[in-house]
mmCIF file of C-alpha atoms in Angstrom:
data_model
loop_
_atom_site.group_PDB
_atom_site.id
_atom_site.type_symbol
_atom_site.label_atom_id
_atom_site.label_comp_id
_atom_site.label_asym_id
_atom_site.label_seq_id
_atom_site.Cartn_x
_atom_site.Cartn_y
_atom_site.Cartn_z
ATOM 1 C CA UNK A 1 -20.261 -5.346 9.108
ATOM 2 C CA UNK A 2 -20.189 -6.540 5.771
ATOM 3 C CA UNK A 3 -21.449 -10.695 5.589
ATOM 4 C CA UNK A 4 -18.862 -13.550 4.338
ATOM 5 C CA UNK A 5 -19.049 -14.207 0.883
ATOM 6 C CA UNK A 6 -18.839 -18.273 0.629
ATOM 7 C CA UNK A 7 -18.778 -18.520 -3.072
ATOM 8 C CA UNK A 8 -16.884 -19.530 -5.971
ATOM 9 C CA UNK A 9 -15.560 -16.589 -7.607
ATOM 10 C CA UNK A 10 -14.363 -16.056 -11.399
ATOM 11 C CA UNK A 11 -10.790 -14.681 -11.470
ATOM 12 C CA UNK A 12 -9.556 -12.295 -13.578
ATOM 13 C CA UNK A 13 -6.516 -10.515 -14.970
ATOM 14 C CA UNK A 14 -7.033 -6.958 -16.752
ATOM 15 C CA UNK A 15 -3.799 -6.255 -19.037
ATOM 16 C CA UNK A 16 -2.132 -2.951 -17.616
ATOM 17 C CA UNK A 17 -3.275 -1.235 -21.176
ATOM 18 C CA UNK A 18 -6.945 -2.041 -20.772
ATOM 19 C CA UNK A 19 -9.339 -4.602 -19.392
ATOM 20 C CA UNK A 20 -9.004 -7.365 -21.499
ATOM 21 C CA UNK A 21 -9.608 -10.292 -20.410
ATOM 22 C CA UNK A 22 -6.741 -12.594 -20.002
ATOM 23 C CA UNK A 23 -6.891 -15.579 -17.130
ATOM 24 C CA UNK A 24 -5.188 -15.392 -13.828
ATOM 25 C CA UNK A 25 -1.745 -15.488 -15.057
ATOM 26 C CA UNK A 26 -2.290 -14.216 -18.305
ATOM 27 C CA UNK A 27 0.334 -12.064 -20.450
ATOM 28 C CA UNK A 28 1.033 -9.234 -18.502
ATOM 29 C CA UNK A 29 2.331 -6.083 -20.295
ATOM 30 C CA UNK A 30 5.928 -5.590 -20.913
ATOM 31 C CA UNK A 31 7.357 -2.323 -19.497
ATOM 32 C CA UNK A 32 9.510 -0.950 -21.857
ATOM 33 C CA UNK A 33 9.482 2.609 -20.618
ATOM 34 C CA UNK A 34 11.778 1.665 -17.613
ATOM 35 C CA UNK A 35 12.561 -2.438 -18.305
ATOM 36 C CA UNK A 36 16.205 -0.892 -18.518
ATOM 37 C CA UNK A 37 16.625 0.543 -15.105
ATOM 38 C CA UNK A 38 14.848 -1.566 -12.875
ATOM 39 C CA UNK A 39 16.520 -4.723 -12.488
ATOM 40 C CA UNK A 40 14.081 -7.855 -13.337
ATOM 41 C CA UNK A 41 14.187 -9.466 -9.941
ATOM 42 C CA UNK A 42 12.733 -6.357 -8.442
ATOM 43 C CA UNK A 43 8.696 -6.467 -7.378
ATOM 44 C CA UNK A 44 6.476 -4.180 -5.933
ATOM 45 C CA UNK A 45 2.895 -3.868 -5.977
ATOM 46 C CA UNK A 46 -0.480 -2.189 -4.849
ATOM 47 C CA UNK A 47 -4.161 -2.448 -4.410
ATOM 48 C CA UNK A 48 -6.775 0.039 -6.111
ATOM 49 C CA UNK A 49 -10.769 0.217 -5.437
ATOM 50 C CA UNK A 50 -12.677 0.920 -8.329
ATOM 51 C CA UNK A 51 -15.727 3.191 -7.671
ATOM 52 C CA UNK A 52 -17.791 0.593 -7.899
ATOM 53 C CA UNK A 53 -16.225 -1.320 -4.871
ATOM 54 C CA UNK A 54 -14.465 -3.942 -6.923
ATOM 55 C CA UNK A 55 -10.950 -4.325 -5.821
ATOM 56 C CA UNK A 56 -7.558 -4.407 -8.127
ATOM 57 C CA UNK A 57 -4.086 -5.461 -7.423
ATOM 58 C CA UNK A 58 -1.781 -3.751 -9.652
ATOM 59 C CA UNK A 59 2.292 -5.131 -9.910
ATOM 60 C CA UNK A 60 5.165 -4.789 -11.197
ATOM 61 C CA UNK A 61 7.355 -8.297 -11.452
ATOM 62 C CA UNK A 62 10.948 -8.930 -13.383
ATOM 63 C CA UNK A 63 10.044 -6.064 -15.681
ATOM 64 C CA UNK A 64 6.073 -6.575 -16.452
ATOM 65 C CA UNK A 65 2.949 -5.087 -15.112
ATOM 66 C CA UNK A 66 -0.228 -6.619 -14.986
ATOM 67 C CA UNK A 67 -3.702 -5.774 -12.682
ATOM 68 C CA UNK A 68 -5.410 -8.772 -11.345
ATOM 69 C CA UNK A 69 -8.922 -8.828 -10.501
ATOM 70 C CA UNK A 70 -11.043 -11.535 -8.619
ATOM 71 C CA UNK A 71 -14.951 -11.881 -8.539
ATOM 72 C CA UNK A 72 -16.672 -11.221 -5.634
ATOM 73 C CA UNK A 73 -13.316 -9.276 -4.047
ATOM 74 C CA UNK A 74 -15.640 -5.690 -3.526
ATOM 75 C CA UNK A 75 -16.898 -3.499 -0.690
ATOM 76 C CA UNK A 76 -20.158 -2.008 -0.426
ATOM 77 C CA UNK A 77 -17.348 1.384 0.012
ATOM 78 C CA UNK A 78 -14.061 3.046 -1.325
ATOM 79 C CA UNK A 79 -11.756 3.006 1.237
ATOM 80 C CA UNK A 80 -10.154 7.131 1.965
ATOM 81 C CA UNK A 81 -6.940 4.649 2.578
ATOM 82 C CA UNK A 82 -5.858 1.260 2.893
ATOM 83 C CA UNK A 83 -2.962 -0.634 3.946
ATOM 84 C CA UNK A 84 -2.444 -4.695 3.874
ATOM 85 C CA UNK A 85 -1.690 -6.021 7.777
ATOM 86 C CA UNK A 86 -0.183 -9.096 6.234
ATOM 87 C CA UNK A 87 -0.652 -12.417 4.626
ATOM 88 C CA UNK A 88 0.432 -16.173 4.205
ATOM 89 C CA UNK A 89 -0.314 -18.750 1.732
ATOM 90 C CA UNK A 90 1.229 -21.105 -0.687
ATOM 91 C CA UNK A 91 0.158 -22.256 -4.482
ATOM 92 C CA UNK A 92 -3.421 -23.570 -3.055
ATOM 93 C CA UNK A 93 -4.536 -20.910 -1.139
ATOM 94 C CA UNK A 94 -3.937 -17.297 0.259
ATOM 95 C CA UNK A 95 -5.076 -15.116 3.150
ATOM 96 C CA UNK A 96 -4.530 -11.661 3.600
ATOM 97 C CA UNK A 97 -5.739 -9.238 6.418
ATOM 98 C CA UNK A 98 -5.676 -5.215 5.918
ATOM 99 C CA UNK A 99 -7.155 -2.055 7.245
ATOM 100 C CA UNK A 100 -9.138 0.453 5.693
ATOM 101 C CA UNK A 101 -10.722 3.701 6.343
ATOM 102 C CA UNK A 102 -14.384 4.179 5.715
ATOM 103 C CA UNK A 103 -15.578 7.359 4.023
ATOM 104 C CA UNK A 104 -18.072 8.445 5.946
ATOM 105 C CA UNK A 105 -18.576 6.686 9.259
ATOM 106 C CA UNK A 106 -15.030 7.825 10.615
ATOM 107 C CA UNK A 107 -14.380 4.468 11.261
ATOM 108 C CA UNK A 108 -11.521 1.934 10.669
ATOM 109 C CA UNK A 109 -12.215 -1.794 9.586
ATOM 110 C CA UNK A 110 -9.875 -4.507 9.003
ATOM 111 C CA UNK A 111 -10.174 -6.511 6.046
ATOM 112 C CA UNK A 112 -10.160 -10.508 5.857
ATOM 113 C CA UNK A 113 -9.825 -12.361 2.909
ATOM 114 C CA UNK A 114 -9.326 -15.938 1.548
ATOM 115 C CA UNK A 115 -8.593 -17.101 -2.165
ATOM 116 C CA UNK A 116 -8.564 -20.641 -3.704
ATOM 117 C CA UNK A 117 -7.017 -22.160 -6.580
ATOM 118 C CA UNK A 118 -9.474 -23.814 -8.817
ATOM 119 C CA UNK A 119 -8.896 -27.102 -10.698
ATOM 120 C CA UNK A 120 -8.446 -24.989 -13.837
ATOM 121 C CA UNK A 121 -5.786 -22.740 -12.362
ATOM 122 C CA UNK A 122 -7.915 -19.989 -11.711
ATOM 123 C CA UNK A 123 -8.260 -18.645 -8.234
ATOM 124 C CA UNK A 124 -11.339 -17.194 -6.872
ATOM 125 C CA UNK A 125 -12.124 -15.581 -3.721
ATOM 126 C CA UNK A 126 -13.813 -17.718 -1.381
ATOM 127 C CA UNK A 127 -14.758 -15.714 1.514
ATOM 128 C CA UNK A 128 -14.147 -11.912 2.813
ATOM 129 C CA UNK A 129 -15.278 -9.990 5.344
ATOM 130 C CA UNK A 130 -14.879 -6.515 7.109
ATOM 131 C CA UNK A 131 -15.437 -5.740 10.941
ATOM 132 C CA UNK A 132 -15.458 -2.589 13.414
ATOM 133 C CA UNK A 133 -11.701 -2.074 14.400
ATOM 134 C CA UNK A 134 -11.553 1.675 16.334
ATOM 135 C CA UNK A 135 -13.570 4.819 16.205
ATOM 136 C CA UNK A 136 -12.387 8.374 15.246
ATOM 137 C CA UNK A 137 -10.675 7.756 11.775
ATOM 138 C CA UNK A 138 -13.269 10.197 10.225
ATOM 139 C CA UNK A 139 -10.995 12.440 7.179
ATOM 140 C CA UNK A 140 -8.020 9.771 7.125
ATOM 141 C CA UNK A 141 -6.486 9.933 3.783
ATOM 142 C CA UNK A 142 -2.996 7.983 4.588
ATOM 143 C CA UNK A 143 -2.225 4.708 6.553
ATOM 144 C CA UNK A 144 1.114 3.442 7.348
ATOM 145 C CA UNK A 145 1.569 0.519 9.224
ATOM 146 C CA UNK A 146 4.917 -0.229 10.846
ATOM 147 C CA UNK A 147 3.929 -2.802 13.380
ATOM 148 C CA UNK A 148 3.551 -2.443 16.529
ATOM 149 C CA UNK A 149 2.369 1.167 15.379
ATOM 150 C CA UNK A 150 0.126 2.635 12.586
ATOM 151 C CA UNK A 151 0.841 6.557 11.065
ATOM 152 C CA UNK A 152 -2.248 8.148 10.153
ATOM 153 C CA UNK A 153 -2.389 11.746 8.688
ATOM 154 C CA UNK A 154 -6.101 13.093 8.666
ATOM 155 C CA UNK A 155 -6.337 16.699 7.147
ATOM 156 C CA UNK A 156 -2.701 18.285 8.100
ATOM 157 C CA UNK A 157 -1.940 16.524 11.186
ATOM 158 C CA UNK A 158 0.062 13.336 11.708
ATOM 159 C CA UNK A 159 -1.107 10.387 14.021
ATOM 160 C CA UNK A 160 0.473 7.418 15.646
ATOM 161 C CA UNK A 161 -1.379 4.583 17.094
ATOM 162 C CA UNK A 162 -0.010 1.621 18.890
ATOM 163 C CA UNK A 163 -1.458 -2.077 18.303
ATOM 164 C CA UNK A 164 -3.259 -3.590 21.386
ATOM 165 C CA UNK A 165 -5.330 -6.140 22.057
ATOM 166 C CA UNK A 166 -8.713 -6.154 24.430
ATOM 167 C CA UNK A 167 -10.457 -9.048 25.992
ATOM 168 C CA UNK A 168 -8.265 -11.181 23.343
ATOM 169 C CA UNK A 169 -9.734 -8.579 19.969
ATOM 170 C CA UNK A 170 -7.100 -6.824 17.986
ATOM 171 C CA UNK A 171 -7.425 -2.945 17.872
ATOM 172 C CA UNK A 172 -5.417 0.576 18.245
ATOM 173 C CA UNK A 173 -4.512 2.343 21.686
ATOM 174 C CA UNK A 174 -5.793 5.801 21.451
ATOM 175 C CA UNK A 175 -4.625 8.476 19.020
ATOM 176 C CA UNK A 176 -0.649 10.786 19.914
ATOM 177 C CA UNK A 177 -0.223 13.774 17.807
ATOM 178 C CA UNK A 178 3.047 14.089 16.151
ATOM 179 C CA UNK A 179 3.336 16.875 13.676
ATOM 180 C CA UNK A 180 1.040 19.363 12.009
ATOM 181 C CA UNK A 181 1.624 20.945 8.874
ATOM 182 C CA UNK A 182 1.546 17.728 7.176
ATOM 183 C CA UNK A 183 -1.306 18.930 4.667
ATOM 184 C CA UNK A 184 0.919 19.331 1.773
ATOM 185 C CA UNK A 185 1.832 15.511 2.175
ATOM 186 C CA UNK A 186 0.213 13.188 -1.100
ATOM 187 C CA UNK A 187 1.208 9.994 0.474
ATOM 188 C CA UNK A 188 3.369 7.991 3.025
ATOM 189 C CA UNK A 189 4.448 4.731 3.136
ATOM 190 C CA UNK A 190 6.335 2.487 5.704
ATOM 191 C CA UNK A 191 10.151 1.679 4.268
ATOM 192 C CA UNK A 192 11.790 0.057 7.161
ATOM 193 C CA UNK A 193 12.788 0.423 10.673
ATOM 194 C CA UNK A 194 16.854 1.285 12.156
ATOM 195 C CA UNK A 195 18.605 0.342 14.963
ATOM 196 C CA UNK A 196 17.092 -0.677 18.332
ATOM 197 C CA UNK A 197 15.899 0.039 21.244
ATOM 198 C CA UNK A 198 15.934 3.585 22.078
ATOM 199 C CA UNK A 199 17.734 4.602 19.050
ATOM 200 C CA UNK A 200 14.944 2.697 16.904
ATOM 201 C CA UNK A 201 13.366 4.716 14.117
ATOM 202 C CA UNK A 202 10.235 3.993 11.477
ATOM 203 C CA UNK A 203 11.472 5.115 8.301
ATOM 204 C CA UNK A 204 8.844 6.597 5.917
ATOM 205 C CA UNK A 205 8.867 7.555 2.443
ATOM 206 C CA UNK A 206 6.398 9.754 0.159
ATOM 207 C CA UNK A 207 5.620 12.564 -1.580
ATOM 208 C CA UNK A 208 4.764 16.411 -1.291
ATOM 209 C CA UNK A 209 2.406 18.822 -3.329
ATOM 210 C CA UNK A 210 5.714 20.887 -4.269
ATOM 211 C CA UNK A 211 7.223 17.903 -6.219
ATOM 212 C CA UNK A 212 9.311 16.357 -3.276
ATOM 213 C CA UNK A 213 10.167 13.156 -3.166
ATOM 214 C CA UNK A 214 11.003 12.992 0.542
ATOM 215 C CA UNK A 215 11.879 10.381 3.371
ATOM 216 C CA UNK A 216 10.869 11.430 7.300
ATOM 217 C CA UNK A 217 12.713 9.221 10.368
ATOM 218 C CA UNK A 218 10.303 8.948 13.572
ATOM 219 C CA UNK A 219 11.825 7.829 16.616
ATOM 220 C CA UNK A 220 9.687 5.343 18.589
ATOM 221 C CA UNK A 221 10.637 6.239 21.897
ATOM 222 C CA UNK A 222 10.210 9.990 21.431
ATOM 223 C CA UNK A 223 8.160 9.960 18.298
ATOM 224 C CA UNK A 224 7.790 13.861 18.187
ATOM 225 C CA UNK A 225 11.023 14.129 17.271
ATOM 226 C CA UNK A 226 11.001 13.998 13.399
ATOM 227 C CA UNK A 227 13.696 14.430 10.921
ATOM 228 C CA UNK A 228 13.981 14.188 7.339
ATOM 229 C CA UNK A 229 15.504 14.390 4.133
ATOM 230 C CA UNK A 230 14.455 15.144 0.634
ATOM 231 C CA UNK A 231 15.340 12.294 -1.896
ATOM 232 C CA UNK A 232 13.806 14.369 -4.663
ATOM 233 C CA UNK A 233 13.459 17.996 -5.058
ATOM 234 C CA UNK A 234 11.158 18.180 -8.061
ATOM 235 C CA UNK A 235 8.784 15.749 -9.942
ATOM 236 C CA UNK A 236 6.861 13.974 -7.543
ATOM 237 C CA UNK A 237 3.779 16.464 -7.426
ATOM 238 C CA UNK A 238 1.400 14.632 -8.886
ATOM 239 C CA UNK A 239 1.446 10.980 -7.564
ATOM 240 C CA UNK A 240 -1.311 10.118 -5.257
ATOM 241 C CA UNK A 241 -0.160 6.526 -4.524
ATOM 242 C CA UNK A 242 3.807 5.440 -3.092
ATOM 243 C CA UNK A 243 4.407 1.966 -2.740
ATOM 244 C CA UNK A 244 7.730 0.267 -1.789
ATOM 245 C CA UNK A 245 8.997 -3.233 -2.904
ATOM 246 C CA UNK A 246 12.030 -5.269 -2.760
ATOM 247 C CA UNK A 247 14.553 -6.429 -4.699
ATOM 248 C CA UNK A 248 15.981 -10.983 -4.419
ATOM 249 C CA UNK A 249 19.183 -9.834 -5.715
ATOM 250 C CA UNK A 250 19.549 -6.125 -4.679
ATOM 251 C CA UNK A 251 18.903 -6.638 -1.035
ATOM 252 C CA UNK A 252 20.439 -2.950 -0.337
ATOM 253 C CA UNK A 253 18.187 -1.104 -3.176
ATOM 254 C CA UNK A 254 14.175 -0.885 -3.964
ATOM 255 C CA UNK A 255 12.016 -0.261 -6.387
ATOM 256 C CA UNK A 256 9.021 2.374 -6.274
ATOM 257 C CA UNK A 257 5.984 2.167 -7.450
ATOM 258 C CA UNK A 258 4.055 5.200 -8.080
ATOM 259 C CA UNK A 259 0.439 5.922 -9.532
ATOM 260 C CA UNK A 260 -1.489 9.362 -10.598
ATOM 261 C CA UNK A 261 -4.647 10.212 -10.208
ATOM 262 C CA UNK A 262 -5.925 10.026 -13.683
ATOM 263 C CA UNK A 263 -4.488 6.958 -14.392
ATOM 264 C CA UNK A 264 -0.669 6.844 -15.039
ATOM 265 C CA UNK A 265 1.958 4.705 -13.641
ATOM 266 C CA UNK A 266 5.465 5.248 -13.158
ATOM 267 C CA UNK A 267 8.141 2.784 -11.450
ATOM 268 C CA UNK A 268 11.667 3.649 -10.585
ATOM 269 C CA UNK A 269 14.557 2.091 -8.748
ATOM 270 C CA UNK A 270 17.088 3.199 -5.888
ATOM 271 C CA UNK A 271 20.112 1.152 -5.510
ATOM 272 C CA UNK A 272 20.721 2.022 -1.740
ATOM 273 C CA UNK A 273 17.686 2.687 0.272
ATOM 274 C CA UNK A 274 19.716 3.694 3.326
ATOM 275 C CA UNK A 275 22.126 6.284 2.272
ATOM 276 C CA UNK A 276 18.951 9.232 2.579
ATOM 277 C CA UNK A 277 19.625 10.198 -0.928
ATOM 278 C CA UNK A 278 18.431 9.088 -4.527
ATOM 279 C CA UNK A 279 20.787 11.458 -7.107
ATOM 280 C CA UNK A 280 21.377 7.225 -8.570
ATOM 281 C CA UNK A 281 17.644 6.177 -9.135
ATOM 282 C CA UNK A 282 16.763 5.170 -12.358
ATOM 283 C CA UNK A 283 13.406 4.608 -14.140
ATOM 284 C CA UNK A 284 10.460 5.933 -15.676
ATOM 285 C CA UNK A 285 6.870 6.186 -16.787
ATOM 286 C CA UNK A 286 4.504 3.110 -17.344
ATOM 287 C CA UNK A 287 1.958 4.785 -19.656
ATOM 288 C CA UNK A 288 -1.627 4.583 -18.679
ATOM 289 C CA UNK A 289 -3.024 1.918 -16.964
ATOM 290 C CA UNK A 290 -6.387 1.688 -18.470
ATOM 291 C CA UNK A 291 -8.125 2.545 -15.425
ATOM 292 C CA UNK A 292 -8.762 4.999 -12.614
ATOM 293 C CA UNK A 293 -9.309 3.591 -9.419
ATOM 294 C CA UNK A 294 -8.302 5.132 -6.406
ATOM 295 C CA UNK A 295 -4.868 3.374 -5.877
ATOM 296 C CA UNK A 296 -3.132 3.342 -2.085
ATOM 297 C CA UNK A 297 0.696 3.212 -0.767
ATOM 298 C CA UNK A 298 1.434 0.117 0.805
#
């Protein structure tokens, strides 16, 4: 278990085209490439590790990217994948909770952290910590959390847990298999969930190794039974990191967020996120972020 970190930390923002230095706010880096498709009120965002441990939080917001970086926000570890729990806060303080796979003790951790706002307007992370969540995560490389379940694919094979608690400590009911073949999946992320009760289904989004952009309904009372749709047939090969946002006035569409490998960011935008296709999205490549951290879907 990693200790508490109870000190004041320096906050930083790295400009999307390198890491310069530029305060918490700073001025973020217009994003020309695709300012013209994605409407302005649109926002979606994700969280990198660097190899070093340090963490990043790289957005997209009314047309600008930026990457913020606090002090002191690290891991002794690089998380195989990640995905934020949720959060609260105001314009004083935040807290955020997440989960994240270890690399080579197979198991999962969940993720506290607290952040101040210094007199100067910088915030700073005041205290973190990671503790012992479940066993048997060893090879994860995706997390998707659509609470009261979490999807996990490890190798080829697609997982579902179900959140429980024991003797009053949050954790995950044991492991149900739902698909194999799911090797050629680069990442997953939770979109939403449909109707109720037994006709309730997690909708997930992400992409394939053959360029698909793709979206896969689960049913939650018979979660074997998965069906699907591609969005995209070609051009989504690449992209190791998904993430989904939302739009304040396009409550029907999205925007995506998607990251590379080696660096390169593109965004996009689909005006209705419920009609299973996406022949109207619009946007386009970022450019290079300036760095290479391992980036997750959330």
């Amino acid at each position: 278990m990693r200790k508490s970190i109870v000190a004041a930390a320096t906050a930083l923002t790295v400009v999307a085209t390198g890491l310069g230095v530029a305060g918490l706010v700073g001025t973020a880096r217009s994003a020309t490439a695709a300012i013209g498709d994605v409407p302005t009120d649109c926002r979606v965002s994700t969280a990198a590790y660097r190899s070093d441990g340090q963490r990043l939080t790289y957005s997209y917001d009314g047309g600008r990217t930026s990457t913020k970086q606090y002090g002191n926000d690290d891991l002794d570890w690089v998380p195989t994948a990640h995905q934020q729990l949720g959060g609260s806060g105001d314009d004083t303080v935040f807290r955020s909770t997440e989960i994240a796979a270890h690399p080579t003790d197979g198991r999962l951790y969940k993720l506290s952290r607290e952040g101040h706002r210094q007199e100067d307007g910088s915030w700073s992370i005041m205290s973190s910590s990671s503790s012992h969540l479940a066993t048997g995560f060893a090879n994860t490389r995706i997390l998707a959390t659509a609470s009261p379940y979490l999807y996990r694919v490890a190798g080829s094979t697609l997982y579902r847990y179900q959140e429980k608690y024991v003797n009053g400590a949050f954790t995950y009911s044991a492991p149900v298999t739902l698909a194999t073949g799911w090797g050629g999946v680069n990442t997953l992320t939770y979109e939403g969930t449909r109707g109720t009760g037994s006709s309730a289904v997690d909708v997930l989004i992400g992409t394939k190794v053959n360029g698909e952009l793709r979206e896969w309904q689960i049913n939650r009372a018979t979660p074997t039974k998965i069906s699907g749709k591609t969005l995209r047939t070609s051009g989504w090969a690449s992209f190791t990191s998904l993430s989904t946002g939302f739009c304040d006035a396009h409550p029907t569409g999205r925007p995506l967020l998607a990251i590379t490998a080696d660096g390169r960011a593109s965004v996009h935008f689909d005006a209705n996120s419920k009609d299973g296709v996406a022949t109207d999205m619009k946007g386009g490549s970022l450019g290079q972020l300036g760095w290479t951290a391992k980036a997750y879907g959330q």
